[in-house]
C-alpha positions as protocol buffer text, in pm:
chain_id: "A"
residue {
  index: 1
  type: MET
  ca { x: -1640 y: 281 z: 3299 }
}
residue {
  index: 2
  type: GLU
  ca { x: -1380 y: 92 z: 3508 }
}
residue {
  index: 3
  type: LYS
  ca { x: -1283 y: -108 z: 3199 }
}
residue {
  index: 4
  type: ILE
  ca { x: -1326 y: 139 z: 2888 }
}
residue {
  index: 5
  type: LYS
  ca { x: -990 y: 204 z: 2764 }
}
residue {
  index: 6
  type: LEU
  ca { x: -1132 y: 381 z: 2442 }
}
residue {
  index: 7
  type: VAL
  ca { x: -1381 y: 547 z: 2308 }
}
residue {
  index: 8
  type: GLY
  ca { x: -1487 y: 592 z: 1953 }
}
residue {
  index: 9
  type: PHE
  ca { x: -1719 y: 923 z: 1840 }
}
residue {
  index: 10
  type: ASP
  ca { x: -1935 y: 914 z: 1524 }
}
residue {
  index: 11
  type: VAL
  ca { x: -1946 y: 1291 z: 1429 }
}
residue {
  index: 12
  type: ASP
  ca { x: -2283 y: 1379 z: 1275 }
}
residue {
  index: 13
  type: GLY
  ca { x: -2530 y: 1360 z: 1489 }
}
residue {
  index: 14
  type: VAL
  ca { x: -2324 y: 1288 z: 1779 }
}
residue {
  index: 15
  type: LEU
  ca { x: -2036 y: 1612 z: 1750 }
}
residue {
  index: 16
  type: SER
  ca { x: -2218 y: 1816 z: 1491 }
}
residue {
  index: 17
  type: ASP
  ca { x: -2549 y: 1895 z: 1405 }
}
residue {
  index: 18
  type: SER
  ca { x: -2538 y: 1845 z: 1001 }
}
residue {
  index: 19
  type: LEU
  ca { x: -2924 y: 1715 z: 1001 }
}
residue {
  index: 20
  type: PRO
  ca { x: -3030 y: 2100 z: 863 }
}
residue {
  index: 21
  type: ALA
  ca { x: -2707 y: 2105 z: 607 }
}
residue {
  index: 22
  type: HIS
  ca { x: -2790 y: 1820 z: 470 }
}
residue {
  index: 23
  type: LEU
  ca { x: -3120 y: 1823 z: 402 }
}
residue {
  index: 24
  type: ASN
  ca { x: -3046 y: 2229 z: 268 }
}
residue {
  index: 25
  type: PHE
  ca { x: -2808 y: 2037 z: 34 }
}
residue {
  index: 26
  type: CYS
  ca { x: -3035 y: 1784 z: -30 }
}
residue {
  index: 27
  type: LYS
  ca { x: -3294 y: 2090 z: -117 }
}
residue {
  index: 28
  type: SER
  ca { x: -3037 y: 2232 z: -359 }
}
residue {
  index: 29
  type: VAL
  ca { x: -2927 y: 1899 z: -539 }
}
residue {
  index: 30
  type: SER
  ca { x: -3271 y: 1789 z: -636 }
}
residue {
  index: 31
  type: ASN
  ca { x: -3354 y: 2136 z: -784 }
}
residue {
  index: 32
  type: PHE
  ca { x: -3052 y: 2146 z: -940 }
}
residue {
  index: 33
  type: MET
  ca { x: -3088 y: 1774 z: -1066 }
}
residue {
  index: 34
  type: ALA
  ca { x: -3454 y: 1879 z: -1179 }
}
residue {
  index: 35
  type: LEU
  ca { x: -3602 y: 1609 z: -912 }
}
residue {
  index: 36
  type: GLY
  ca { x: -3879 y: 1800 z: -771 }
}
residue {
  index: 37
  type: LEU
  ca { x: -3823 y: 1656 z: -462 }
}
residue {
  index: 38
  type: ASN
  ca { x: -4062 y: 1700 z: -145 }
}
residue {
  index: 39
  type: ILE
  ca { x: -3754 y: 1684 z: 131 }
}
residue {
  index: 40
  type: PRO
  ca { x: -3887 y: 1662 z: 484 }
}
residue {
  index: 41
  type: THR
  ca { x: -3808 y: 1891 z: 738 }
}
residue {
  index: 42
  type: ALA
  ca { x: -3582 y: 1765 z: 1051 }
}
residue {
  index: 43
  type: ASP
  ca { x: -3823 y: 1648 z: 1221 }
}
residue {
  index: 44
  type: GLU
  ca { x: -3995 y: 1432 z: 983 }
}
residue {
  index: 45
  type: PHE
  ca { x: -3627 y: 1281 z: 912 }
}
residue {
  index: 46
  type: ARG
  ca { x: -3596 y: 1213 z: 1258 }
}
residue {
  index: 47
  type: ARG
  ca { x: -3936 y: 1052 z: 1232 }
}
residue {
  index: 48
  type: VAL
  ca { x: -3769 y: 838 z: 965 }
}
residue {
  index: 49
  type: THR
  ca { x: -3456 y: 728 z: 1148 }
}
residue {
  index: 50
  type: SER
  ca { x: -3681 y: 595 z: 1399 }
}
residue {
  index: 51
  type: ARG
  ca { x: -3778 y: 374 z: 1229 }
}
residue {
  index: 52
  type: GLU
  ca { x: -3482 y: 219 z: 1172 }
}
residue {
  index: 53
  type: ASN
  ca { x: -3466 y: 284 z: 758 }
}
residue {
  index: 54
  type: LYS
  ca { x: -3068 y: 314 z: 713 }
}
residue {
  index: 55
  type: VAL
  ca { x: -2923 y: 662 z: 662 }
}
residue {
  index: 56
  type: THR
  ca { x: -2556 y: 601 z: 634 }
}
residue {
  index: 57
  type: PRO
  ca { x: -2345 y: 700 z: 460 }
}
residue {
  index: 58
  type: MET
  ca { x: -2477 y: 977 z: 213 }
}
residue {
  index: 59
  type: ASP
  ca { x: -2604 y: 747 z: -53 }
}
residue {
  index: 60
  type: ASN
  ca { x: -2847 y: 620 z: 210 }
}
residue {
  index: 61
  type: PHE
  ca { x: -2908 y: 891 z: 317 }
}
residue {
  index: 62
  type: LEU
  ca { x: -3012 y: 1020 z: -7 }
}
residue {
  index: 63
  type: ARG
  ca { x: -3251 y: 743 z: -90 }
}
residue {
  index: 64
  type: ALA
  ca { x: -3419 y: 843 z: 276 }
}
residue {
  index: 65
  type: VAL
  ca { x: -3459 y: 1135 z: 135 }
}
residue {
  index: 66
  type: GLY
  ca { x: -3603 y: 1012 z: -189 }
}
residue {
  index: 67
  type: PHE
  ca { x: -3384 y: 1021 z: -465 }
}
residue {
  index: 68
  type: PRO
  ca { x: -3439 y: 786 z: -749 }
}
residue {
  index: 69
  type: GLU
  ca { x: -3183 y: 473 z: -738 }
}
residue {
  index: 70
  type: SER
  ca { x: -3057 y: 588 z: -1069 }
}
residue {
  index: 71
  type: ARG
  ca { x: -2919 y: 922 z: -958 }
}
residue {
  index: 72
  type: ILE
  ca { x: -2739 y: 856 z: -616 }
}
residue {
  index: 73
  type: ASN
  ca { x: -2387 y: 870 z: -787 }
}
residue {
  index: 74
  type: GLU
  ca { x: -2482 y: 1168 z: -972 }
}
residue {
  index: 75
  type: ALA
  ca { x: -2602 y: 1326 z: -655 }
}
residue {
  index: 76
  type: PHE
  ca { x: -2319 y: 1236 z: -423 }
}
residue {
  index: 77
  type: GLY
  ca { x: -2094 y: 1359 z: -694 }
}
residue {
  index: 78
  type: HIS
  ca { x: -2222 y: 1692 z: -586 }
}
residue {
  index: 79
  type: TYR
  ca { x: -2208 y: 1642 z: -208 }
}
residue {
  index: 80
  type: ALA
  ca { x: -1827 y: 1587 z: -271 }
}
residue {
  index: 81
  type: THR
  ca { x: -1782 y: 1900 z: -396 }
}
residue {
  index: 82
  type: THR
  ca { x: -2006 y: 2100 z: -283 }
}
residue {
  index: 83
  type: PHE
  ca { x: -2116 y: 2016 z: 44 }
}
residue {
  index: 84
  type: GLY
  ca { x: -1886 y: 2272 z: 210 }
}
residue {
  index: 85
  type: ARG
  ca { x: -2117 y: 2533 z: 130 }
}
residue {
  index: 86
  type: TRP
  ca { x: -2384 y: 2483 z: 428 }
}
residue {
  index: 87
  type: PRO
  ca { x: -2200 y: 2555 z: 740 }
}
residue {
  index: 88
  type: VAL
  ca { x: -2264 y: 2300 z: 1025 }
}
residue {
  index: 89
  type: LYS
  ca { x: -2160 y: 2356 z: 1386 }
}
residue {
  index: 90
  type: LYS
  ca { x: -2055 y: 2130 z: 1644 }
}
residue {
  index: 91
  type: PHE
  ca { x: -2328 y: 2104 z: 1957 }
}
residue {
  index: 92
  type: GLU
  ca { x: -2269 y: 2334 z: 2185 }
}
residue {
  index: 93
  type: GLY
  ca { x: -2017 y: 2141 z: 2501 }
}
residue {
  index: 94
  type: VAL
  ca { x: -1824 y: 1929 z: 2251 }
}
residue {
  index: 95
  type: ASP
  ca { x: -1489 y: 2080 z: 2315 }
}
residue {
  index: 96
  type: THR
  ca { x: -1533 y: 2025 z: 2694 }
}
residue {
  index: 97
  type: LEU
  ca { x: -1655 y: 1683 z: 2626 }
}
residue {
  index: 98
  type: LEU
  ca { x: -1346 y: 1567 z: 2421 }
}
residue {
  index: 99
  type: SER
  ca { x: -1116 y: 1752 z: 2643 }
}
residue {
  index: 100
  type: ASP
  ca { x: -1260 y: 1593 z: 2929 }
}
residue {
  index: 101
  type: VAL
  ca { x: -1339 y: 1241 z: 2765 }
}
residue {
  index: 102
  type: SER
  ca { x: -898 y: 1250 z: 2636 }
}
residue {
  index: 103
  type: SER
  ca { x: -801 y: 1335 z: 2996 }
}
residue {
  index: 104
  type: LYS
  ca { x: -882 y: 974 z: 3085 }
}
residue {
  index: 105
  type: TYR
  ca { x: -930 y: 730 z: 2760 }
}
residue {
  index: 106
  type: GLY
  ca { x: -804 y: 710 z: 2442 }
}
residue {
  index: 107
  type: MET
  ca { x: -1002 y: 865 z: 2159 }
}
residue {
  index: 108
  type: ALA
  ca { x: -1138 y: 762 z: 1819 }
}
residue {
  index: 109
  type: LEU
  ca { x: -1313 y: 937 z: 1530 }
}
residue {
  index: 110
  type: VAL
  ca { x: -1522 y: 659 z: 1290 }
}
residue {
  index: 111
  type: SER
  ca { x: -1736 y: 868 z: 1066 }
}
residue {
  index: 112
  type: SER
  ca { x: -1934 y: 794 z: 743 }
}
residue {
  index: 113
  type: ASN
  ca { x: -1883 y: 1151 z: 638 }
}
residue {
  index: 114
  type: THR
  ca { x: -1649 y: 1247 z: 430 }
}
residue {
  index: 115
  type: ALA
  ca { x: -1294 y: 1373 z: 582 }
}
residue {
  index: 116
  type: LYS
  ca { x: -1298 y: 1747 z: 439 }
}
residue {
  index: 117
  type: ASN
  ca { x: -1628 y: 1722 z: 627 }
}
residue {
  index: 118
  type: VAL
  ca { x: -1525 y: 1588 z: 928 }
}
residue {
  index: 119
  type: TYR
  ca { x: -1206 y: 1794 z: 953 }
}
residue {
  index: 120
  type: SER
  ca { x: -1435 y: 2120 z: 831 }
}
residue {
  index: 121
  type: VAL
  ca { x: -1683 y: 2090 z: 1122 }
}
residue {
  index: 122
  type: LEU
  ca { x: -1439 y: 2002 z: 1424 }
}
residue {
  index: 123
  type: GLY
  ca { x: -1176 y: 2240 z: 1344 }
}
residue {
  index: 124
  type: ASP
  ca { x: -940 y: 2294 z: 1618 }
}
residue {
  index: 125
  type: SER
  ca { x: -1139 y: 2028 z: 1789 }
}
residue {
  index: 126
  type: ILE
  ca { x: -981 y: 1759 z: 1601 }
}
residue {
  index: 127
  type: SER
  ca { x: -644 y: 1812 z: 1751 }
}
residue {
  index: 128
  type: PHE
  ca { x: -829 y: 1565 z: 2085 }
}
residue {
  index: 129
  type: PHE
  ca { x: -757 y: 1275 z: 1814 }
}
residue {
  index: 130
  type: SER
  ca { x: -460 y: 1070 z: 1693 }
}
residue {
  index: 131
  type: PRO
  ca { x: -427 y: 1034 z: 1300 }
}
residue {
  index: 132
  type: GLU
  ca { x: -437 y: 738 z: 1351 }
}
residue {
  index: 133
  type: PHE
  ca { x: -759 y: 714 z: 1483 }
}
residue {
  index: 134
  type: ILE
  ca { x: -935 y: 922 z: 1233 }
}
residue {
  index: 135
  type: PHE
  ca { x: -1124 y: 670 z: 1055 }
}
residue {
  index: 136
  type: THR
  ca { x: -1412 y: 859 z: 803 }
}
residue {
  index: 137
  type: HIS
  ca { x: -1565 y: 797 z: 431 }
}
residue {
  index: 138
  type: ASP
  ca { x: -1266 y: 808 z: 269 }
}
residue {
  index: 139
  type: ALA
  ca { x: -1087 y: 514 z: 486 }
}
residue {
  index: 140
  type: PRO
  ca { x: -1162 y: 168 z: 294 }
}
residue {
  index: 141
  type: GLY
  ca { x: -1413 y: -6 z: 472 }
}
residue {
  index: 142
  type: ASP
  ca { x: -1704 y: 87 z: 696 }
}
residue {
  index: 143
  type: LYS
  ca { x: -1764 y: 142 z: 1047 }
}
residue {
  index: 144
  type: PHE
  ca { x: -1744 y: -222 z: 1137 }
}
residue {
  index: 145
  type: ASP
  ca { x: -1403 y: -284 z: 967 }
}
residue {
  index: 146
  type: HIS
  ca { x: -1273 y: 27 z: 1131 }
}
residue {
  index: 147
  type: LEU
  ca { x: -1399 y: -47 z: 1464 }
}
residue {
  index: 148
  type: GLY
  ca { x: -1216 y: -354 z: 1395 }
}
residue {
  index: 149
  type: GLN
  ca { x: -886 y: -162 z: 1311 }
}
residue {
  index: 150
  type: VAL
  ca { x: -894 y: 122 z: 1578 }
}
residue {
  index: 151
  type: ILE
  ca { x: -902 y: -215 z: 1865 }
}
residue {
  index: 152
  type: GLU
  ca { x: -609 y: -325 z: 1677 }
}
residue {
  index: 153
  type: ARG
  ca { x: -396 y: -7 z: 1635 }
}
residue {
  index: 154
  type: TYR
  ca { x: -501 y: 44 z: 2025 }
}
residue {
  index: 155
  type: GLY
  ca { x: -403 y: -277 z: 2133 }
}
residue {
  index: 156
  type: CYS
  ca { x: -691 y: -322 z: 2394 }
}
residue {
  index: 157
  type: LEU
  ca { x: -1004 y: -603 z: 2388 }
}
residue {
  index: 158
  type: PRO
  ca { x: -1361 y: -512 z: 2180 }
}
residue {
  index: 159
  type: GLU
  ca { x: -1504 y: -509 z: 2538 }
}
residue {
  index: 160
  type: GLU
  ca { x: -1257 y: -241 z: 2637 }
}
residue {
  index: 161
  type: VAL
  ca { x: -1378 y: -15 z: 2341 }
}
residue {
  index: 162
  type: LEU
  ca { x: -1734 y: 193 z: 2382 }
}
residue {
  index: 163
  type: PHE
  ca { x: -1853 y: 369 z: 2046 }
}
residue {
  index: 164
  type: VAL
  ca { x: -2115 y: 677 z: 2066 }
}
residue {
  index: 165
  type: GLY
  ca { x: -2292 y: 682 z: 1743 }
}
residue {
  index: 166
  type: ASP
  ca { x: -2664 y: 777 z: 1651 }
}
residue {
  index: 167
  type: THR
  ca { x: -2832 y: 612 z: 1435 }
}
residue {
  index: 168
  type: PRO
  ca { x: -2948 y: 194 z: 1466 }
}
residue {
  index: 169
  type: GLN
  ca { x: -2641 y: 145 z: 1169 }
}
residue {
  index: 170
  type: ASP
  ca { x: -2423 y: 284 z: 1426 }
}
residue {
  index: 171
  type: LYS
  ca { x: -2550 y: 9 z: 1717 }
}
residue {
  index: 172
  type: ALA
  ca { x: -2532 y: -266 z: 1491 }
}
residue {
  index: 173
  type: PHE
  ca { x: -2195 y: -191 z: 1369 }
}
residue {
  index: 174
  type: ALA
  ca { x: -2096 y: -170 z: 1741 }
}
residue {
  index: 175
  type: GLU
  ca { x: -2220 y: -493 z: 1837 }
}
residue {
  index: 176
  type: ARG
  ca { x: -2088 y: -692 z: 1512 }
}
residue {
  index: 177
  type: ALA
  ca { x: -1749 y: -556 z: 1660 }
}
residue {
  index: 178
  type: ARG
  ca { x: -1877 y: -662 z: 2020 }
}
residue {
  index: 179
  type: VAL
  ca { x: -1789 y: -298 z: 2088 }
}
residue {
  index: 180
  type: ASN
  ca { x: -1980 y: -159 z: 2422 }
}
residue {
  index: 181
  type: PHE
  ca { x: -2235 y: 76 z: 2262 }
}
residue {
  index: 182
  type: VAL
  ca { x: -2371 y: 408 z: 2397 }
}
residue {
  index: 183
  type: GLY
  ca { x: -2672 y: 584 z: 2192 }
}
residue {
  index: 184
  type: ALA
  ca { x: -2674 y: 957 z: 2125 }
}
residue {
  index: 185
  type: GLY
  ca { x: -3044 y: 1101 z: 2132 }
}
residue {
  index: 186
  type: TYR
  ca { x: -2880 y: 1327 z: 1809 }
}
residue {
  index: 187
  type: GLY
  ca { x: -2675 y: 1563 z: 2025 }
}
residue {
  index: 188
  type: GLY
  ca { x: -2752 y: 1397 z: 2334 }
}
């Protein structure tokens, strides 16, 4: 990785184990909205993602677990206001990883999750990232746009960026942005 100058990280599935919380949220909101959905287990959901179904951002996650299109906006409204009730934990070793990487490379966060959720799960670990290199669902654009802004703000070439993600969409965004990509096997 001699030519790499900056490493960008997705959050959910890379730095944090948010899948159980997302599935529990979906079960609760399905019940609240009287939808009666059969929300998959984490293993069942991982099989869905391995078939390259779109699961990010959250509207696609809701579709993937069976929320009807006509209720996606309503369910997302509940997500934006209540998701913090479900605990999300960083994967073991994340602080050491971020410390090691930040000692050698610039760093960025590029997440489809909301800033509120990202800051909540990372806690003090957010300090490894400069605010101008934190991109979440709340910022205009998608991960492709955010990777472009990372390149521009850091003043590097696309091939000098490594993006670590966990979904086929992450890989596609990295390819579109012409940055290097490493796929994490959910916390791997």
